Short mmCIF file of C-alpha atoms and ligand atoms in Angstrom, two decimals:
data_model
loop_
_atom_site.label_atom_id
_atom_site.label_comp_id
_atom_site.label_asym_id
_atom_site.label_seq_id
_atom_site.Cartn_x
_atom_site.Cartn_y
_atom_site.Cartn_z
CA UNK A 238 9.27 21.81 -1.39
CA UNK A 239 5.94 22.98 -2.74
CA UNK A 240 3.15 20.37 -2.74
CA UNK A 241 1.82 19.74 -6.24
CA UNK A 242 -1.06 17.31 -6.65
CA UNK A 243 -1.67 15.37 -9.85
CA UNK A 244 -5.08 13.96 -10.76
CA UNK A 245 -6.82 12.64 -13.84
CA UNK A 246 -6.97 16.19 -15.18
CA UNK A 247 -3.29 17.11 -15.11
CA UNK A 248 -1.28 13.90 -14.76
CA UNK A 249 0.09 14.30 -18.28
CA UNK A 250 2.06 17.28 -16.94
CA UNK A 251 4.20 14.87 -14.91
CA UNK A 252 7.52 14.89 -16.80
CA UNK A 253 8.12 11.16 -16.23
CA UNK A 254 4.78 10.31 -17.88
CA UNK A 255 6.59 10.59 -21.20
CA UNK A 256 8.42 7.37 -20.34
CA UNK A 257 5.11 5.45 -20.43
CA UNK A 258 3.60 3.86 -23.51
CA UNK A 259 0.43 5.26 -25.06
CA UNK A 260 -1.43 2.20 -23.82
CA UNK A 261 -0.26 2.74 -20.25
CA UNK A 262 -1.45 6.34 -20.34
CA UNK A 263 -4.79 5.22 -21.75
CA UNK A 264 -5.18 2.66 -18.95
CA UNK A 265 -4.69 5.41 -16.37
CA UNK A 266 -7.40 7.51 -18.04
CA UNK A 267 -9.87 4.65 -18.31
CA UNK A 268 -9.47 3.25 -14.81
CA UNK A 269 -9.02 6.72 -13.32
CA UNK A 270 -12.48 7.61 -14.63
CA UNK A 271 -13.96 5.08 -12.21
CA UNK A 272 -11.57 4.93 -9.27
CA UNK A 273 -10.19 7.99 -7.45
CA UNK A 274 -6.75 9.02 -8.68
CA UNK A 275 -4.37 11.44 -7.05
CA UNK A 276 -0.63 11.51 -6.61
CA UNK A 277 1.91 14.28 -6.04
CA UNK A 278 5.35 15.56 -6.94
CA UNK A 279 7.06 14.01 -3.89
CA UNK A 280 5.69 10.53 -4.64
CA UNK A 281 6.48 10.88 -8.34
CA UNK A 282 10.06 12.13 -7.83
CA UNK A 283 11.14 10.12 -4.78
CA UNK A 284 9.16 6.91 -4.41
CA UNK A 285 8.48 5.64 -7.92
CA UNK A 286 11.15 3.94 -9.99
CA UNK A 287 10.16 5.03 -13.48
CA UNK A 288 12.46 2.49 -15.10
CA UNK A 289 10.23 -0.38 -14.04
CA UNK A 290 6.71 0.95 -13.55
CA UNK A 291 5.11 -2.36 -14.59
CA UNK A 292 6.03 -3.79 -11.20
CA UNK A 293 6.93 -0.76 -9.20
CA UNK A 294 5.11 -0.89 -5.83
CA UNK A 295 4.57 2.87 -5.54
CA UNK A 296 3.48 3.33 -9.13
CA UNK A 297 0.89 0.60 -8.61
CA UNK A 298 -0.09 2.16 -5.29
CA UNK A 299 -1.00 5.58 -6.70
CA UNK A 300 -1.63 5.11 -10.44
CA UNK A 301 -4.78 3.27 -11.62
CA UNK A 302 -3.96 -0.05 -13.31
CA UNK A 303 -5.85 -1.86 -16.04
CA UNK A 304 -6.40 -4.98 -13.91
CA UNK A 305 -8.28 -2.96 -11.28
CA UNK A 306 -11.46 -3.02 -13.37
CA UNK A 307 -13.13 -6.15 -14.69
CA UNK A 308 -12.47 -6.63 -18.43
CA UNK A 309 -16.11 -5.78 -19.19
CA UNK A 310 -16.13 -2.56 -17.21
CA UNK A 311 -12.78 -1.57 -18.67
CA UNK A 312 -14.11 -2.08 -22.21
CA UNK A 313 -17.27 -0.15 -21.48
CA UNK A 314 -15.39 2.93 -20.31
CA UNK A 315 -12.81 2.58 -23.08
CA UNK A 316 -15.55 2.62 -25.72
CA UNK A 317 -17.16 5.67 -24.15
CA UNK A 318 -13.90 7.58 -24.00
CA UNK A 319 -12.86 6.57 -27.52
CA UNK A 320 -16.29 7.40 -28.89
CA UNK A 321 -16.33 10.81 -27.24
CA UNK A 322 -19.45 10.05 -25.19
CA UNK A 323 -20.74 12.97 -23.18
CA UNK A 324 -19.47 13.49 -19.66
CA UNK A 325 -22.82 12.79 -18.00
CA UNK A 326 -23.14 9.41 -19.63
CA UNK A 327 -19.61 8.49 -18.64
CA UNK A 328 -20.16 9.61 -15.06
CA UNK A 329 -23.38 7.65 -14.79
CA UNK A 330 -21.70 4.49 -15.99
CA UNK A 331 -18.70 5.06 -13.74
CA UNK A 332 -21.15 5.49 -10.86
CA UNK A 333 -22.79 2.16 -11.62
CA UNK A 334 -19.45 0.39 -11.71
CA UNK A 335 -18.46 1.95 -8.39
CA UNK A 336 -21.70 0.84 -6.80
CA UNK A 337 -20.77 -2.75 -7.68
CA UNK A 338 -17.42 -2.41 -5.93
CA UNK A 339 -18.81 -2.81 -2.41
CA UNK A 340 -18.09 0.74 -1.26
CA UNK A 341 -18.68 -0.05 2.42
CA UNK A 342 -17.32 -3.47 3.38
CA UNK A 343 -17.98 -5.19 6.71
CA UNK A 344 -21.13 -3.20 7.38
CA UNK A 345 -19.20 -0.14 8.51
CA UNK A 346 -21.94 2.33 7.63
CA UNK A 347 -25.03 0.46 8.87
CA UNK A 348 -23.57 -1.24 11.92
CA UNK A 349 -20.88 1.02 13.29
CA UNK A 350 -22.53 4.43 13.41
CA UNK A 351 -23.77 5.08 16.94
CA UNK A 352 -27.25 6.38 17.67
CA UNK A 353 -28.13 8.63 20.58
CA UNK A 354 -31.82 9.26 21.29
CA UNK A 355 -32.71 8.02 17.83
CA UNK A 356 -30.20 10.24 16.07
CA UNK A 357 -27.31 8.79 14.05
CA UNK A 358 -24.02 10.45 14.93
CA UNK A 359 -22.49 11.13 11.54
CA UNK A 360 -18.74 11.01 11.26
CA UNK A 361 -18.42 8.73 14.28
CA UNK A 362 -17.98 4.96 14.30
CA UNK A 363 -18.05 2.79 17.37
CA UNK A 364 -17.55 -0.90 16.81
CA UNK A 365 -15.27 -1.99 19.67
CA UNK A 366 -15.93 -1.02 23.27
CA UNK A 367 -12.79 0.96 24.05
CA UNK A 368 -12.23 2.73 20.76
CA UNK A 369 -14.21 5.32 18.81
CA UNK A 370 -13.35 6.43 15.31
CA UNK A 371 -13.82 10.06 14.36
CA UNK A 372 -13.78 11.40 10.78
CA UNK A 373 -13.12 15.17 10.83
CA UNK A 374 -14.81 16.86 7.87
CA UNK A 375 -11.69 18.64 6.63
CA UNK A 376 -9.57 15.49 6.86
CA UNK A 377 -11.41 13.40 4.30
CA UNK A 378 -8.87 13.67 1.53
CA UNK A 379 -5.22 12.55 1.24
CA UNK A 380 -1.94 13.82 -0.18
CA UNK A 381 -2.21 10.95 -2.67
CA UNK A 382 -4.81 8.19 -3.06
CA UNK A 383 -3.98 4.54 -2.69
CA UNK A 384 -5.50 2.42 -5.42
CA UNK A 385 -6.42 -0.26 -2.85
CA UNK A 386 -8.10 2.14 -0.42
CA UNK A 387 -11.15 0.80 1.41
CA UNK A 388 -12.32 4.36 2.15
CA UNK A 389 -12.39 5.31 -1.51
CA UNK A 390 -16.01 6.64 -1.57
CA UNK A 391 -14.71 9.47 0.63
CA UNK A 392 -12.95 10.85 -2.45
CA UNK A 393 -15.55 10.44 -5.19
CA UNK A 394 -18.04 13.17 -6.03
CA UNK A 395 -21.53 11.80 -6.33
CA UNK A 396 -21.14 9.30 -3.48
CA UNK A 397 -22.18 11.85 -0.88
CA UNK A 398 -24.57 9.55 0.95
CA UNK A 399 -21.75 7.05 1.44
CA UNK A 400 -19.34 9.51 3.02
CA UNK A 401 -18.41 9.53 6.65
CA UNK A 402 -17.57 12.93 8.10
CA UNK A 403 -18.36 15.36 10.88
CA UNK A 404 -17.40 18.95 11.53
CA UNK A 405 -18.78 18.90 15.03
CA UNK A 406 -16.29 17.75 17.59
CA UNK A 407 -18.82 18.84 20.24
CA UNK A 408 -20.99 15.85 19.40
CA UNK A 409 -18.02 13.54 19.76
CA UNK A 410 -17.26 15.06 23.16
CA UNK A 411 -20.91 14.67 24.24
CA UNK A 412 -20.89 11.07 23.10
CA UNK A 413 -17.67 10.29 24.97
CA UNK A 414 -19.15 11.80 28.12
CA UNK A 415 -21.95 9.22 28.09
CA UNK A 416 -19.52 6.43 27.13
CA UNK A 417 -16.88 6.49 29.87
CA UNK A 418 -15.70 3.02 28.77
CA UNK A 419 -14.12 4.61 25.68
CA UNK A 420 -10.40 5.10 26.34
CA UNK A 421 -9.24 5.64 22.77
CA UNK A 422 -10.26 7.99 19.99
CA UNK A 423 -8.85 7.31 16.56
CA UNK A 424 -8.93 10.38 14.31
CA UNK A 425 -9.05 9.05 10.80
CA UNK A 426 -10.02 9.79 7.21
CA UNK A 427 -8.97 10.15 4.47
CA UNK A 428 -5.99 11.59 6.22
CA UNK A 429 -6.50 13.97 9.17
CA UNK A 430 -2.96 15.30 8.70
CA UNK A 431 -3.99 17.12 5.51
CA UNK A 432 -5.58 19.62 7.93
CA UNK A 433 -3.78 22.79 8.88
CA UNK A 434 -2.51 22.85 12.45
CA UNK A 435 -5.16 25.37 13.53
CA UNK A 436 -8.04 23.21 12.30
CA UNK A 437 -6.59 20.03 13.75
CA UNK A 438 -6.26 21.85 17.08
CA UNK A 439 -9.98 22.61 17.05
CA UNK A 440 -10.64 18.88 16.92
CA UNK A 441 -7.99 17.74 19.38
CA UNK A 442 -8.11 20.34 22.12
CA UNK A 443 -11.68 19.62 23.36
CA UNK A 444 -10.68 15.96 23.80
CA UNK A 445 -7.96 16.87 26.28
CA UNK A 446 -10.59 17.74 28.88
CA UNK A 447 -12.06 14.23 28.99
CA UNK A 448 -10.66 12.32 31.99
CA UNK A 449 -11.57 8.83 30.75
CA UNK A 450 -9.93 9.32 27.41
CA UNK A 451 -6.37 8.01 27.64
CA UNK A 452 -5.16 7.70 24.08
CA UNK A 453 -5.60 9.79 20.97
CA UNK A 454 -4.56 8.04 17.79
CA UNK A 455 -4.10 9.76 14.46
CA UNK A 456 -4.28 7.50 11.41
CA UNK A 457 -2.18 8.97 8.63
CA UNK A 458 -0.17 8.28 5.51
CA UNK A 459 1.64 11.65 5.47
CA UNK A 460 5.01 10.12 6.37
CA UNK A 461 4.85 8.22 3.08
CA UNK A 462 3.13 10.77 0.89
CA UNK A 463 4.14 14.16 2.27
CA UNK A 464 6.74 14.06 5.10
CA UNK A 465 7.35 17.79 4.56
CA UNK A 466 4.22 18.19 6.69
CA UNK A 467 6.45 17.89 9.79
CA UNK A 468 9.66 19.44 8.52
CA UNK A 469 9.24 22.30 6.06
CA UNK A 470 5.51 23.10 5.69
CA UNK A 471 4.76 26.58 6.98
CA UNK A 472 2.81 25.19 9.94
CA UNK A 473 5.11 22.22 10.65
CA UNK A 474 6.24 23.76 13.93
CA UNK A 475 2.60 24.39 14.95
CA UNK A 476 1.70 20.76 14.29
CA UNK A 477 4.57 19.54 16.45
CA UNK A 478 3.58 22.07 19.12
CA UNK A 479 0.05 20.67 19.08
CA UNK A 480 1.38 17.13 19.54
CA UNK A 481 3.45 18.38 22.49
CA UNK A 482 0.35 19.95 24.00
CA UNK A 483 -1.59 16.67 23.79
CA UNK A 484 1.23 14.81 25.50
CA UNK A 485 1.58 17.51 28.16
CA UNK A 486 -2.14 17.23 28.89
CA UNK A 487 -1.37 13.68 30.03
CA UNK A 488 -2.76 11.84 27.01
CA UNK A 489 -0.94 9.21 25.05
CA UNK A 490 -0.63 10.37 21.45
CA UNK A 491 -0.20 7.48 19.05
CA UNK A 492 0.68 8.31 15.49
CA UNK A 493 -0.62 5.40 13.38
CA UNK A 494 1.53 5.64 10.27
CA UNK A 495 0.57 3.68 7.21
CA UNK A 496 3.62 2.37 5.29
CA UNK A 497 3.46 -0.33 2.64
CA UNK A 498 6.98 -0.70 1.41
CA UNK A 499 10.54 0.03 2.64
CA UNK A 500 11.01 2.44 -0.26
CA UNK A 501 8.64 4.79 1.60
CA UNK A 502 11.08 4.93 4.53
CA UNK A 503 14.17 5.65 2.50
CA UNK A 504 14.22 9.44 1.95
CA UNK A 505 16.10 11.35 4.66
CA UNK A 506 13.15 13.67 5.13
CA UNK A 507 11.03 10.73 6.35
CA UNK A 508 13.57 9.86 9.03
CA UNK A 509 13.75 13.52 10.02
CA UNK A 510 9.95 13.73 10.27
CA UNK A 511 9.79 10.59 12.43
CA UNK A 512 12.46 12.01 14.74
CA UNK A 513 10.65 15.34 15.11
CA UNK A 514 7.33 13.64 15.87
CA UNK A 515 8.94 11.34 18.43
CA UNK A 516 10.61 14.33 20.09
CA UNK A 517 7.17 15.62 21.03
CA UNK A 518 6.60 12.50 23.14
CA UNK A 519 4.37 10.90 20.50
CA UNK A 520 4.77 7.18 19.79
CA UNK A 521 4.85 6.26 16.11
CA UNK A 522 3.11 2.95 15.40
CA UNK A 523 2.92 1.50 11.91
CA UNK A 524 0.38 -0.52 10.00
CA UNK A 525 0.02 -1.77 6.45
CA UNK A 526 -2.20 -3.91 4.32
CA UNK A 527 -0.69 -6.94 2.62
CA UNK A 528 -1.08 -6.42 -1.12
CA UNK A 529 -0.25 -8.44 -4.18
CA UNK A 530 1.86 -6.38 -6.64
CA UNK A 531 3.02 -4.16 -3.77
CA UNK A 532 4.40 -6.03 -0.77
CA UNK A 533 3.51 -9.72 -0.99
CA UNK A 534 6.89 -11.05 0.07
CA UNK A 535 8.36 -11.93 3.46
CA UNK A 536 11.57 -10.05 2.62
CA UNK A 537 9.67 -6.82 2.07
CA UNK A 538 7.87 -7.18 5.39
CA UNK A 539 10.96 -8.16 7.34
CA UNK A 540 12.76 -5.15 5.89
CA UNK A 541 9.79 -2.89 6.67
CA UNK A 542 9.68 -4.04 10.31
CA UNK A 543 13.46 -3.86 10.65
CA UNK A 544 13.68 -0.30 9.34
CA UNK A 545 10.71 0.79 11.41
CA UNK A 546 12.11 -0.58 14.65
CA UNK A 547 15.47 1.01 13.84
CA UNK A 548 13.64 4.34 13.71
CA UNK A 549 11.98 3.58 17.05
CA UNK A 550 8.57 2.93 15.47
CA UNK A 551 6.37 0.08 16.67
CA UNK A 552 4.85 -2.23 14.01
CA UNK A 553 1.19 -2.72 14.93
CA UNK A 554 -0.96 -4.44 12.29
CA UNK A 555 -0.62 -6.39 9.05
CA UNK A 556 -4.06 -6.17 7.41
CA UNK A 557 -5.65 -8.29 4.72
CA UNK A 558 -6.93 -6.29 1.71
CA UNK A 559 -10.63 -5.66 2.25
CA UNK A 560 -13.42 -6.84 0.03
CA UNK A 561 -13.94 -3.52 -1.71
CA UNK A 562 -12.84 -1.62 -4.80
CA UNK A 563 -10.09 -3.47 -6.65
CA UNK A 564 -9.71 -6.26 -4.05
CA UNK A 565 -9.43 -8.90 -6.80
CA UNK A 566 -6.29 -7.15 -8.03
CA UNK A 567 -4.58 -6.92 -4.66
CA UNK A 568 -5.77 -9.86 -2.64
CA UNK A 569 -3.43 -12.48 -1.26
CA UNK A 570 -4.89 -15.78 -0.04
CA UNK A 571 -5.19 -16.28 3.70
CA UNK A 572 -2.86 -19.27 3.46
CA UNK A 573 -0.30 -17.23 1.52
CA UNK A 574 -0.63 -14.29 3.89
CA UNK A 575 0.03 -16.41 6.92
CA UNK A 576 3.17 -17.81 5.28
CA UNK A 577 4.43 -14.32 4.48
CA UNK A 578 3.71 -13.17 8.02
CA UNK A 579 5.36 -16.19 9.58
CA UNK A 580 8.50 -15.97 7.46
CA UNK A 581 8.88 -12.24 8.04
CA UNK A 582 8.28 -12.75 11.77
CA UNK A 583 11.01 -15.39 11.90
CA UNK A 584 13.45 -13.07 10.15
CA UNK A 585 13.40 -10.23 12.70
CA UNK A 586 14.31 -9.98 16.36
CA UNK A 587 11.69 -9.99 19.08
CA UNK A 588 11.60 -6.18 19.08
CA UNK A 589 10.31 -6.29 15.49
CA UNK A 590 7.65 -8.95 16.17
CA UNK A 591 4.96 -6.61 17.43
CA UNK A 592 2.65 -6.47 14.41
CA UNK A 593 -0.46 -8.60 14.68
CA UNK A 594 -1.33 -10.26 11.43
CA UNK A 595 -2.59 -11.22 9.06
CA UNK A 596 -5.79 -9.58 10.30
CA UNK A 597 -9.15 -9.16 8.55
CA UNK A 598 -11.43 -6.33 9.63
CA UNK A 599 -14.57 -8.39 9.20
CA UNK A 600 -18.18 -8.01 10.31
CA UNK A 601 -17.80 -9.76 13.72
CA UNK A 602 -14.41 -8.27 14.50
CA UNK A 603 -10.74 -8.22 13.64
CA UNK A 604 -9.91 -11.82 12.83
CA UNK A 605 -6.33 -13.01 12.83
CA UNK A 606 -5.07 -16.10 11.01
CA UNK A 607 -2.88 -17.78 13.63
CA UNK A 608 -1.79 -20.48 11.22
CA UNK A 609 -2.67 -23.59 9.28
CA UNK A 610 -2.39 -26.92 11.06
CA UNK A 611 -3.90 -30.41 11.23
CA UNK A 612 -6.17 -31.40 14.07
CA UNK A 613 -7.70 -34.86 14.36
CA UNK A 614 -6.82 -35.53 10.73
CA UNK A 615 -8.47 -32.37 9.38
CA UNK A 616 -6.48 -29.49 7.92
CA UNK A 617 -7.70 -26.27 9.54
CA UNK A 618 -6.98 -22.59 9.99
CA UNK A 619 -6.49 -21.60 13.61
CA UNK A 620 -8.10 -18.20 14.10
CA UNK A 621 -8.74 -15.70 16.86
CA UNK A 622 -10.35 -12.31 17.19
CA UNK A 623 -8.03 -9.47 18.08
CA UNK A 624 -11.13 -7.29 18.44
CA UNK A 625 -14.77 -8.27 18.60
CA UNK A 626 -18.14 -6.54 18.45
CA UNK A 627 -18.64 -8.41 21.69
CA UNK A 628 -15.46 -8.08 23.78
CA UNK A 629 -16.10 -11.56 25.17
CA UNK A 630 -15.28 -13.09 21.78
CA UNK A 631 -11.74 -11.73 21.80
CA UNK A 632 -8.77 -14.10 22.03
CA UNK A 633 -10.74 -17.36 21.95
CA UNK A 634 -9.10 -19.80 19.57
CA UNK A 635 -11.47 -21.13 16.90
CA UNK A 636 -11.08 -23.13 13.73
CA UNK A 637 -12.14 -23.02 10.12
CA UNK A 638 -11.74 -25.70 7.47
CA UNK A 639 -8.54 -25.01 5.55
CA UNK A 640 -9.23 -23.39 2.21
CA UNK A 641 -6.26 -22.77 -0.02
CA UNK A 642 -8.06 -20.19 -2.17
CA UNK A 643 -9.94 -18.17 0.46
CA UNK A 644 -9.03 -14.49 0.62
CA UNK A 645 -11.56 -13.35 3.22
CA UNK A 646 -13.31 -14.62 6.29
CA UNK A 647 -16.75 -14.94 4.66
CA UNK A 648 -15.32 -17.66 2.40
CA UNK A 649 -14.39 -19.87 5.36
CA UNK A 650 -16.54 -22.66 6.84
CA UNK A 651 -16.33 -23.83 10.42
CA UNK A 652 -14.00 -26.83 10.89
CA UNK A 653 -14.96 -30.32 12.09
CA UNK A 654 -18.32 -30.23 10.33
CA UNK A 655 -19.73 -27.63 12.75
CA UNK A 656 -22.70 -25.72 11.43
CA UNK A 657 -21.51 -22.34 12.67
CA UNK A 658 -18.76 -20.40 14.41
CA UNK A 659 -19.09 -19.93 18.17
CA UNK A 660 -20.15 -16.28 17.80
CA UNK A 661 -22.51 -16.60 14.81
CA UNK A 662 -25.75 -16.72 16.74
CA UNK A 663 -24.86 -13.82 19.00
CA UNK A 664 -23.64 -11.80 16.02
CA UNK A 665 -26.91 -12.30 14.17
CA UNK A 666 -28.84 -11.21 17.26
CA UNK A 667 -26.62 -8.15 17.72
CA UNK A 668 -27.04 -7.02 14.13
CA UNK A 669 -30.75 -7.81 14.10
CA UNK A 670 -31.44 -5.73 17.18
CA UNK A 671 -29.29 -2.92 15.83
CA UNK A 672 -27.59 -3.32 19.15
CA UNK A 673 -24.03 -2.90 18.11
CA UNK A 674 -21.38 -1.87 20.61
CA UNK A 675 -22.59 1.72 20.59
CA UNK A 676 -25.88 0.73 22.17
CA UNK A 677 -24.55 -1.39 25.02
C1 LIG B 66 -9.11 -1.63 14.12
C2 LIG B 66 -10.26 -0.85 14.57
C3 LIG B 66 -10.22 -0.22 15.80
C4 LIG B 66 -9.01 -0.27 16.71
O1 LIG B 66 -8.76 -1.56 17.23
P1 LIG B 66 -7.45 -1.80 18.09
O2 LIG B 66 -7.30 -3.28 18.17
O3 LIG B 66 -7.66 -1.16 19.40
O4 LIG B 66 -6.32 -1.17 17.34
C5 LIG B 66 -11.35 0.48 16.19
N1 LIG B 66 -12.45 0.54 15.43
C6 LIG B 66 -12.52 -0.09 14.24
C7 LIG B 66 -13.79 0.00 13.44
C8 LIG B 66 -11.44 -0.80 13.77
O5 LIG B 66 -11.50 -1.41 12.58
S1 LIG B 67 -3.88 7.40 2.52
FE1 LIG B 67 -5.30 6.00 3.56
S2 LIG B 67 -7.33 6.91 3.33
FE2 LIG B 67 -5.96 7.90 1.85
S3 LIG B 67 -6.19 6.75 -0.03
FE3 LIG B 67 -4.47 5.83 1.06
S4 LIG B 67 -5.37 4.16 2.29
FE4 LIG B 67 -7.04 5.51 1.63
#
């Protein structure tokens, strides 16, 4: 199959678009003017049920929806488009709206970019001791864009100063040489698997020489959006050969596949792609955000975990939707998320209970909601960090006052009338000194 992308400029060529109402098409144009929009022929023909787009998870995942903009912003763009305003004016306004949508949540740009001898290492993030994130320059796009994406500035022209990318793997290698505590590199994006095998090899091969590096992870959504990458693309065999080479060099290759809904696992070509990847000795782990309108039901998660474990994949994380872009459209409350997690967890066998969740990637670390309970007469959330800017914070139980409406950690208050969480003071000092993990 030939890959055919659809964006704001050509989406009306999609044959199924004719099944939408005029208003629905208009909504796509208006919201797509502000938020990145891209889908492709595989998604359109295999994952979307065009008979029920109003609540179809994959339609909502790749097509902009009216509710993703505030009513005011929606009206503003609608008036411009209807009135035939000039493109510059529209772009300027779209830019202003984007700037309001918290393009870099949890301080990822200021606090996670390491500095060596006063120089910021672009395209590298180091927040947790063992793991470094690397953003290869040619991997900062995707086969389709998710409407909930927290990396969305990567795809918008005019947000250049907010992009994270590097073309120099040499700097990553130099950095890892002075940071022997780093055991894991996560190659991420965008989607690094949009790269041709030869380019990906240029990034991966230098890493194989580093003795302290044990695991290379590749974060990707290709199994959902373009599984042909591993089966029929002209360089599919080269990609699998590269994976084999990494494994043969003695590294653990972990393929971090992002799936949101069981419908993404259904096509035979996905199963074939998983099998081919696993045959190289690569382990396929899976992670997904929990999203209203897409997968906010325990049945969907139980089915996702069940199908993944049947394929020999290992569920890894259930994430909370981040406070960026259209979060208001997708967010599930922490209380609701925990219930979904718990019910899904109860519905699968132990083999399927490997995903940690619900987890928020917040400023201090990855914070998991362990549950809601009552202690000494007060209703509380039991929390723990799965990862922390300071490794010493990890896995200590702590408590926040129960809040039925909260959707993110910054809305929670410490329980029992405490003035602050146990890590607050240290966190403030860390951020103040600029001494994030990278400077330890
Ligand atoms: C999640 C995450 C990691 C990886 O954490 P693990 O618990 O090892 O999977 C690394 N860096 C950042 C910034 C992260 O958000
Ligand atoms: S595939 Fe990943 S990086 Fe790309 S748009 Fe979706 S969530 Fe964002």
